[in-house]
mmCIF file of C-alpha atoms and ligand atoms in Angstrom:
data_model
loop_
_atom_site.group_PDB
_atom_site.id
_atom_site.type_symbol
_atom_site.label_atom_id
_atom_site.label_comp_id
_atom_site.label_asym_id
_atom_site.label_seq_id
_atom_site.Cartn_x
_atom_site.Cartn_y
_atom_site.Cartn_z
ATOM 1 C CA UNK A 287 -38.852 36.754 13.923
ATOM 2 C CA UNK A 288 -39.673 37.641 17.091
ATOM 3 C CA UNK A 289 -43.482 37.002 17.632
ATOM 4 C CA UNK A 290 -45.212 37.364 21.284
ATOM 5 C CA UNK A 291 -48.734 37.520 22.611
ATOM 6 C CA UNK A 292 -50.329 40.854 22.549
ATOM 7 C CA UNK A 293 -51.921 40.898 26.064
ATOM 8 C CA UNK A 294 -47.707 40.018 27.032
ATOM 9 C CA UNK A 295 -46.768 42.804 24.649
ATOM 10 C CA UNK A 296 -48.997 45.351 26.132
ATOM 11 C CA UNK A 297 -47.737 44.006 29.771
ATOM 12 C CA UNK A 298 -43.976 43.555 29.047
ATOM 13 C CA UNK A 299 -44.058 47.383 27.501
ATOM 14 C CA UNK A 300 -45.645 48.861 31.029
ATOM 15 C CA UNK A 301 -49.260 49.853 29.536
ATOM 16 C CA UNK A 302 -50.649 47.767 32.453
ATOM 17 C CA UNK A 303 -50.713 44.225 34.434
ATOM 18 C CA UNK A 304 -51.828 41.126 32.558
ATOM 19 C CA UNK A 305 -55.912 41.455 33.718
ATOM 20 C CA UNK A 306 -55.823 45.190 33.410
ATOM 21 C CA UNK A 307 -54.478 44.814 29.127
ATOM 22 C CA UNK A 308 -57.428 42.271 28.685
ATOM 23 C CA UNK A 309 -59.806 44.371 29.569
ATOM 24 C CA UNK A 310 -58.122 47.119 27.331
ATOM 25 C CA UNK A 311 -58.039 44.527 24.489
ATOM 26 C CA UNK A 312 -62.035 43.574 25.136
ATOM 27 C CA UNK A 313 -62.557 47.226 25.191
ATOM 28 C CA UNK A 314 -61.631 47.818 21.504
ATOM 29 C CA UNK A 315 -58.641 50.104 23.229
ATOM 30 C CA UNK A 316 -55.935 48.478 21.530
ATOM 31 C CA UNK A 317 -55.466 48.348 17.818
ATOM 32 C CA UNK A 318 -52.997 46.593 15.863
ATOM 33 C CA UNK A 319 -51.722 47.723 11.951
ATOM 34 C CA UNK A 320 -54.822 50.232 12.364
ATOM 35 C CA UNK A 321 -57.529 47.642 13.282
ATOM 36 C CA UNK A 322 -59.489 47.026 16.393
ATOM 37 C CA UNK A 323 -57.848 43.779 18.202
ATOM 38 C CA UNK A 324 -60.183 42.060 20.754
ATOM 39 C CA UNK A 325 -58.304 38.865 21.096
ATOM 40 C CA UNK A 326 -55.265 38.588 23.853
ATOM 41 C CA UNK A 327 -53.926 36.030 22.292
ATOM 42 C CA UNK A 328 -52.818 37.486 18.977
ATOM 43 C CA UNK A 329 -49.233 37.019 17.872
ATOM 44 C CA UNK A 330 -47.557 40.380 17.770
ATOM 45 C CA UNK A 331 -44.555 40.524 15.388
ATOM 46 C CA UNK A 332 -42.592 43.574 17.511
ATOM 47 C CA UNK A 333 -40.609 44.345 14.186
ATOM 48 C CA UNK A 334 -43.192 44.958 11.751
ATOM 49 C CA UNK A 335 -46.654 45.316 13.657
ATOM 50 C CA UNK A 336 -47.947 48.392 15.063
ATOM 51 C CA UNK A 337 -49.370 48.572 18.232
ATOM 52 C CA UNK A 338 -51.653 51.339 19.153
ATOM 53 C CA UNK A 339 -53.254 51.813 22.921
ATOM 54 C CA UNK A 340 -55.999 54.962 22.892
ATOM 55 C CA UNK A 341 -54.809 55.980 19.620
ATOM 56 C CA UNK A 342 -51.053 56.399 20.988
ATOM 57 C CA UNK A 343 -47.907 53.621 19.170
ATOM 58 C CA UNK A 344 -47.022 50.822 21.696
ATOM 59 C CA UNK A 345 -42.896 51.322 22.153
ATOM 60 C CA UNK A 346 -42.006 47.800 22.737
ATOM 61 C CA UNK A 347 -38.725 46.995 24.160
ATOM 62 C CA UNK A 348 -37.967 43.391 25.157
ATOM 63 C CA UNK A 349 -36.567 42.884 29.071
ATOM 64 C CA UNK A 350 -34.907 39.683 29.874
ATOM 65 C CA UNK A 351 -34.387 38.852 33.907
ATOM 66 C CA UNK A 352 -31.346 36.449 33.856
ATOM 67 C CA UNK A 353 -31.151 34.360 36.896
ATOM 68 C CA UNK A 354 -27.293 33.758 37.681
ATOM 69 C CA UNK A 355 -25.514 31.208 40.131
ATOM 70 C CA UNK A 356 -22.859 33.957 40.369
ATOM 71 C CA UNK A 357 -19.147 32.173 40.940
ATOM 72 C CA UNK A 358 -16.536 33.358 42.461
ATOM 73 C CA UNK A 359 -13.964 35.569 41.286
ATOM 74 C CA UNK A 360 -16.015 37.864 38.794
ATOM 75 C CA UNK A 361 -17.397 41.545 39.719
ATOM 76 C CA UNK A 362 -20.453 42.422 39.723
ATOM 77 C CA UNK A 363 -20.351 44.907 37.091
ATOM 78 C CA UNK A 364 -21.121 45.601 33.269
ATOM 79 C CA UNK A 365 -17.771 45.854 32.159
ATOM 80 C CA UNK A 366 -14.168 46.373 33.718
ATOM 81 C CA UNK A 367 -10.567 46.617 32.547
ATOM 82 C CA UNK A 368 -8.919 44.123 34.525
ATOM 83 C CA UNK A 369 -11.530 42.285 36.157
ATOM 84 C CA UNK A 370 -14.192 39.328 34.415
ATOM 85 C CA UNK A 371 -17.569 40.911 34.994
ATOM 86 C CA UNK A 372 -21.145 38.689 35.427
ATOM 87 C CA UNK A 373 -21.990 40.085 32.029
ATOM 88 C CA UNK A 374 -18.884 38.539 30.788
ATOM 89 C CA UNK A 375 -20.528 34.916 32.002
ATOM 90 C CA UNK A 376 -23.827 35.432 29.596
ATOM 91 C CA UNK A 377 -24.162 34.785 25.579
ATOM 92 C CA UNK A 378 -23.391 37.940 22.903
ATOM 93 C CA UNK A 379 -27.134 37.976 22.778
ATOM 94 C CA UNK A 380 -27.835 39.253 26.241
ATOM 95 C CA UNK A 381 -24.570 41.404 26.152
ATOM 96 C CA UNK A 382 -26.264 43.003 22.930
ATOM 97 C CA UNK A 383 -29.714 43.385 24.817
ATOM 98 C CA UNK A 384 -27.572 45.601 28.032
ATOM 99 C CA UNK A 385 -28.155 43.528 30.451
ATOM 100 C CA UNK A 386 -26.615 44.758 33.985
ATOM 101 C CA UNK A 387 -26.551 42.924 37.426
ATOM 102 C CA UNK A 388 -29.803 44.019 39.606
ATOM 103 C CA UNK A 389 -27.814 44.709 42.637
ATOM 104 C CA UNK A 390 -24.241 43.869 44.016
ATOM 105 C CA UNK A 391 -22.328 40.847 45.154
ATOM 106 C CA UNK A 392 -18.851 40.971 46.479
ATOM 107 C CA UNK A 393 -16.351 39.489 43.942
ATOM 108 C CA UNK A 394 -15.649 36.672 46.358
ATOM 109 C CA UNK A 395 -19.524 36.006 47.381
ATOM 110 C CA UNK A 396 -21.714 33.336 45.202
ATOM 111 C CA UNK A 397 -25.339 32.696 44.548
ATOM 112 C CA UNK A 398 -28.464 34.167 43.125
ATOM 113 C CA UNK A 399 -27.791 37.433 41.027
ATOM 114 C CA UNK A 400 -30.812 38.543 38.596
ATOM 115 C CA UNK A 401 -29.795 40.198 35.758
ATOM 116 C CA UNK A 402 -31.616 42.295 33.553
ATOM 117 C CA UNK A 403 -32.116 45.219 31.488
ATOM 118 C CA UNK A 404 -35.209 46.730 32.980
ATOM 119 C CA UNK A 405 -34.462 49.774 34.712
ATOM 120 C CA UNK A 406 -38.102 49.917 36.211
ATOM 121 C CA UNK A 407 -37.050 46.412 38.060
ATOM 122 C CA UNK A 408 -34.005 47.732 39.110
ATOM 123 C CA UNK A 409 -35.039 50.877 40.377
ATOM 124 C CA UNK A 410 -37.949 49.249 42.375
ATOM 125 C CA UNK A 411 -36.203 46.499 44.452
ATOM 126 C CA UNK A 412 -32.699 48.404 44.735
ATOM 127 C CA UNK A 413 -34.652 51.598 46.633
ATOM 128 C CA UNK A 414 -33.349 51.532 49.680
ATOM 129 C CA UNK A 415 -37.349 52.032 51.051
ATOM 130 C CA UNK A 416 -38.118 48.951 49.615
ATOM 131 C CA UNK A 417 -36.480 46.610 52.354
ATOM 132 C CA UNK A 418 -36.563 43.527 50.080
ATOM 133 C CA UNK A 419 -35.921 40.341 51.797
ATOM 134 C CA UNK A 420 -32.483 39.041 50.755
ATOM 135 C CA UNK A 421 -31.009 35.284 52.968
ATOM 136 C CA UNK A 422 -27.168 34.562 52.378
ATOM 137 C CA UNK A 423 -25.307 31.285 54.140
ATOM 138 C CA UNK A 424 -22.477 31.437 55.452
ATOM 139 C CA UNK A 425 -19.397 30.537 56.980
ATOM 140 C CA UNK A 426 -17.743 32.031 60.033
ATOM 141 C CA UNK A 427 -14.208 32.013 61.305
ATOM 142 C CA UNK A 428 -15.433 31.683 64.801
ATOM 143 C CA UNK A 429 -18.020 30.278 67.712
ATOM 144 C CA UNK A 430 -21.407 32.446 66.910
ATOM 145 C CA UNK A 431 -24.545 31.499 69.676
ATOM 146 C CA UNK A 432 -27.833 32.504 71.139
ATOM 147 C CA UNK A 433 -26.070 36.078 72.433
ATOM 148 C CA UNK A 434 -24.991 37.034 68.151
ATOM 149 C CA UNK A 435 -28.612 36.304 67.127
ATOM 150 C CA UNK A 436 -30.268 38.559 70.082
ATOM 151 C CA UNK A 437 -27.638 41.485 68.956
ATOM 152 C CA UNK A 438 -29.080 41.011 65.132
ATOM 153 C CA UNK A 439 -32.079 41.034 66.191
ATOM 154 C CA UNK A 440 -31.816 44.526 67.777
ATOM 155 C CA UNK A 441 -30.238 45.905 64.644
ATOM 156 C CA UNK A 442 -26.218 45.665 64.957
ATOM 157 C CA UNK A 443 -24.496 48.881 64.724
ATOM 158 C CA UNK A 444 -21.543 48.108 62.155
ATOM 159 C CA UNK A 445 -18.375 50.607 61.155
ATOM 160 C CA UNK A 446 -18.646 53.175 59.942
ATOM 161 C CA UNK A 447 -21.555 53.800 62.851
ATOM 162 C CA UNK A 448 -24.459 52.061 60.894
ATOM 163 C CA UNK A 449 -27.009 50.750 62.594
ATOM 164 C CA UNK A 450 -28.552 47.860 60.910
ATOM 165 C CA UNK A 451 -32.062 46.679 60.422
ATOM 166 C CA UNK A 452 -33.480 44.209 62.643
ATOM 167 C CA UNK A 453 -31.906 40.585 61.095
ATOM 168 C CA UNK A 454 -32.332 36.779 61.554
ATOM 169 C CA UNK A 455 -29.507 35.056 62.250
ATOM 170 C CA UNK A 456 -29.699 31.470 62.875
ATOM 171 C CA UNK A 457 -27.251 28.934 63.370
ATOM 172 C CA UNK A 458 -26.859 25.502 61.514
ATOM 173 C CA UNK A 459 -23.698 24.157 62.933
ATOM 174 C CA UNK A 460 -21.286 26.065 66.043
ATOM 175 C CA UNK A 461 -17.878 25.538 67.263
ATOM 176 C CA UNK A 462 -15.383 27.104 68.507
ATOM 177 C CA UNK A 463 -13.333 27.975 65.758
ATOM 178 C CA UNK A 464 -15.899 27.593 62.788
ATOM 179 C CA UNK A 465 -19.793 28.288 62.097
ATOM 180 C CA UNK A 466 -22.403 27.523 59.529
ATOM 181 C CA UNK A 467 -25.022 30.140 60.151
ATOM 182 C CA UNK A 468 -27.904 31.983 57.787
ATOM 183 C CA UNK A 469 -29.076 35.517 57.633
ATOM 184 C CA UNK A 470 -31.626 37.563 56.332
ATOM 185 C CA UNK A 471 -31.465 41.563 55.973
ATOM 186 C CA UNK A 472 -33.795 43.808 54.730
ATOM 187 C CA UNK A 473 -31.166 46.516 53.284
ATOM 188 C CA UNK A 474 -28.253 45.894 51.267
ATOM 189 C CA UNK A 475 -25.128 48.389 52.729
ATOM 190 C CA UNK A 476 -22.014 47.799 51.009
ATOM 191 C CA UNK A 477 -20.034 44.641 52.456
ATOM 192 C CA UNK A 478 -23.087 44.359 54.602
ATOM 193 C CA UNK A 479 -23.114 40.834 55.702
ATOM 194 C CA UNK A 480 -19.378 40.822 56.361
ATOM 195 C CA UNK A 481 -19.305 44.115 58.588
ATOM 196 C CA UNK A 482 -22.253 42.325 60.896
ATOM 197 C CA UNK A 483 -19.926 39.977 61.549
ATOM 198 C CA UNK A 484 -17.375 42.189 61.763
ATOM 199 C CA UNK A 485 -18.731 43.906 64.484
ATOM 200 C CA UNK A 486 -18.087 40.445 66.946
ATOM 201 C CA UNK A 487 -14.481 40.586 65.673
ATOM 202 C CA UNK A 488 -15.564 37.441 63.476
ATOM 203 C CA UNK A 489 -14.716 36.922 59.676
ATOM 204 C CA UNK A 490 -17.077 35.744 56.694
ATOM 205 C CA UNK A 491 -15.017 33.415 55.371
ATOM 206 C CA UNK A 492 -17.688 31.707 52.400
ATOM 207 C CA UNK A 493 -20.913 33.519 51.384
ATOM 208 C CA UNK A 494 -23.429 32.815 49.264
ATOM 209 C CA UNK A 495 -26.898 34.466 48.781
ATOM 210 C CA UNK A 496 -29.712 31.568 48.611
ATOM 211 C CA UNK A 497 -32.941 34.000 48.055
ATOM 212 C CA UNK A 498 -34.144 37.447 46.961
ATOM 213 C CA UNK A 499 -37.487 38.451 47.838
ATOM 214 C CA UNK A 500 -39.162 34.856 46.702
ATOM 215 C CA UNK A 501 -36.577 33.931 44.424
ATOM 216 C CA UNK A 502 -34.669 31.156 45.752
ATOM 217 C CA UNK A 503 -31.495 30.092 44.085
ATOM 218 C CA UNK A 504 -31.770 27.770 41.752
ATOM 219 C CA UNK A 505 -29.298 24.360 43.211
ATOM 220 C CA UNK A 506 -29.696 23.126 39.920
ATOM 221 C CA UNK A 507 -27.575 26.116 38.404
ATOM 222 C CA UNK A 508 -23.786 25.007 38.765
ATOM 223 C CA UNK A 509 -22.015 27.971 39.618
ATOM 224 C CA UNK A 510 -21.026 30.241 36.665
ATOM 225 C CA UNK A 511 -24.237 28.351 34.986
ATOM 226 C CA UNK A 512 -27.681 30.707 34.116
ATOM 227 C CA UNK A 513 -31.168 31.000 33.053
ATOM 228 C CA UNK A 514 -34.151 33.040 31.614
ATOM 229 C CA UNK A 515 -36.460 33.132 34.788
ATOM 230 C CA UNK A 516 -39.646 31.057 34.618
ATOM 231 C CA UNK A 517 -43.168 31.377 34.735
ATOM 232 C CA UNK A 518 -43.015 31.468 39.143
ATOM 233 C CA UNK A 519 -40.153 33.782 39.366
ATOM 234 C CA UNK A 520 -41.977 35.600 36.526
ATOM 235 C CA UNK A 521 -45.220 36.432 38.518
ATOM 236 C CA UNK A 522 -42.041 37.827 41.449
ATOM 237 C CA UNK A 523 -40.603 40.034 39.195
ATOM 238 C CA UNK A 524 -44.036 41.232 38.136
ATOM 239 C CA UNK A 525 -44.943 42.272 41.378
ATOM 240 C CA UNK A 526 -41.921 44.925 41.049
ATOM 241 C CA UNK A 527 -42.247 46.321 37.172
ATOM 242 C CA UNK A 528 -46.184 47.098 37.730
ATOM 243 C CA UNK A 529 -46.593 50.778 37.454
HETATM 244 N N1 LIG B 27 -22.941 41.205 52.196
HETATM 245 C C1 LIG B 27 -21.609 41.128 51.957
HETATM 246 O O1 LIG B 27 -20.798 41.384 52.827
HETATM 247 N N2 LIG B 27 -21.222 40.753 50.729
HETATM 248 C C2 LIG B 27 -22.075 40.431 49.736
HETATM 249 O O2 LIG B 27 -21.634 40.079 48.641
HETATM 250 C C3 LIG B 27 -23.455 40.515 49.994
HETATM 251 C C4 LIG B 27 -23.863 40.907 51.243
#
């Protein structure tokens, strides 16, 4: 039985943010089995009880965000013929629920990957307008210094004729044949990160994305390992399913 609080039911099915569905509750605007509700905290069963907001049924569908330490070696994808997919990684109930990676890592890149099945979420940090905050570490076949970081800062122009966002590049460890660096972009181009590099003649040789927006990866998460997001990255994925 799945049972849930009907201020989170109201939220969690778009009718508004947390504050604004309390106030709809106090205001006798929400009725549940055909009965004024006034308290928030009121367990909703979402298989039997009926929700009603002015007058108008509640569709409730439940979103999961899934945060993943993505390994290497699987695509990030729903479902492939030959290849293991993230989804693959996750329990028959999440598989049952569609979940789908928000956004794309390269099979050989590791990290933070949310998954979920909320196509609002989706849709409002994978717009291209949006220029989400997204850091990666990495490792570099090659000497990287003070004159790389200016050039990111510009906004490198990458194949293809791209010119980049402004980036921060900085640099943990450099010698000549091998660097530890960091990066943050804004955008998300296809083989982004390895293209900026790329562009020196240099090769990504280890990547792994460490934030997204706020959400840091979780070190705790071995790789392959996963999570239902808590209550902090909660209030972060908020910020991007509000209508
Ligand atoms: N940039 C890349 O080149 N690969 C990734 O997986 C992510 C960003």
């Amino acid at each position: 039985m799945a049972l849930i609080r009907l201020d989170k039911f109201l939220s969690n099915a778009g009718i508004g943010s947390r504050s604004q569905v309390r106030d709809y509750i106090k205001f006798r605007r929400v009725w549940v089995d055909g009965v004024a509700c006034v308290k928030a905290d009121t367990k909703i069963d979402i298989k039997k009880n009926i929700v009603t907001f002015d007058k108008r049924v509640v569709s409730y569908e439940e979103y999961v965000y899934i945060i993943l330490n993505k390994p290497k070696g699987v695509i990030s994808a729903t479902e492939d013929d030959k290849e293991k997919t993230v989804v693959d990684l996750l329990d028959e109930k999440y598989k049952k629920m569609k979940v789908f990676p928000v956004g794309r890592l390269d099979k050989d890149t590791v990290g933070l990957l949310i998954l979920s099945n909320d196509g609002r979420f989706a849709h409002n940090t994978l717009s291209p307008k949006k220029h989400i905050k997204k850091s990666y570490y990495a490792h570099i076949n090659g000497k990287i210094t003070e004159e790389h970081i200016k050039k990111f800062e510009e906004g490198l122009v990458i194949n293809g004729g791209y010119k980049c966002l402004p980036a921060k590049l900085s640099i943990e460890y450099s010698a000549d044949n091998f660097s530890k660096v960091h990066i943050i972009i804004k955008e998300g181009k296809y083989h982004q990160i390895k293209r900026m590099f790329e562009a020196f003649g240099k090769k990504v040789v280890y990547l792994k994305r460490t934030s997204f927006d706020d959400i840091t990866l979780d070190e705790t998460l071995e790789e392959g390992q996963y999570r239902l997001a808590n209550d902090e990255e909660m209030k972060i994925i908020e910020k991007f399913i509000k209508k």
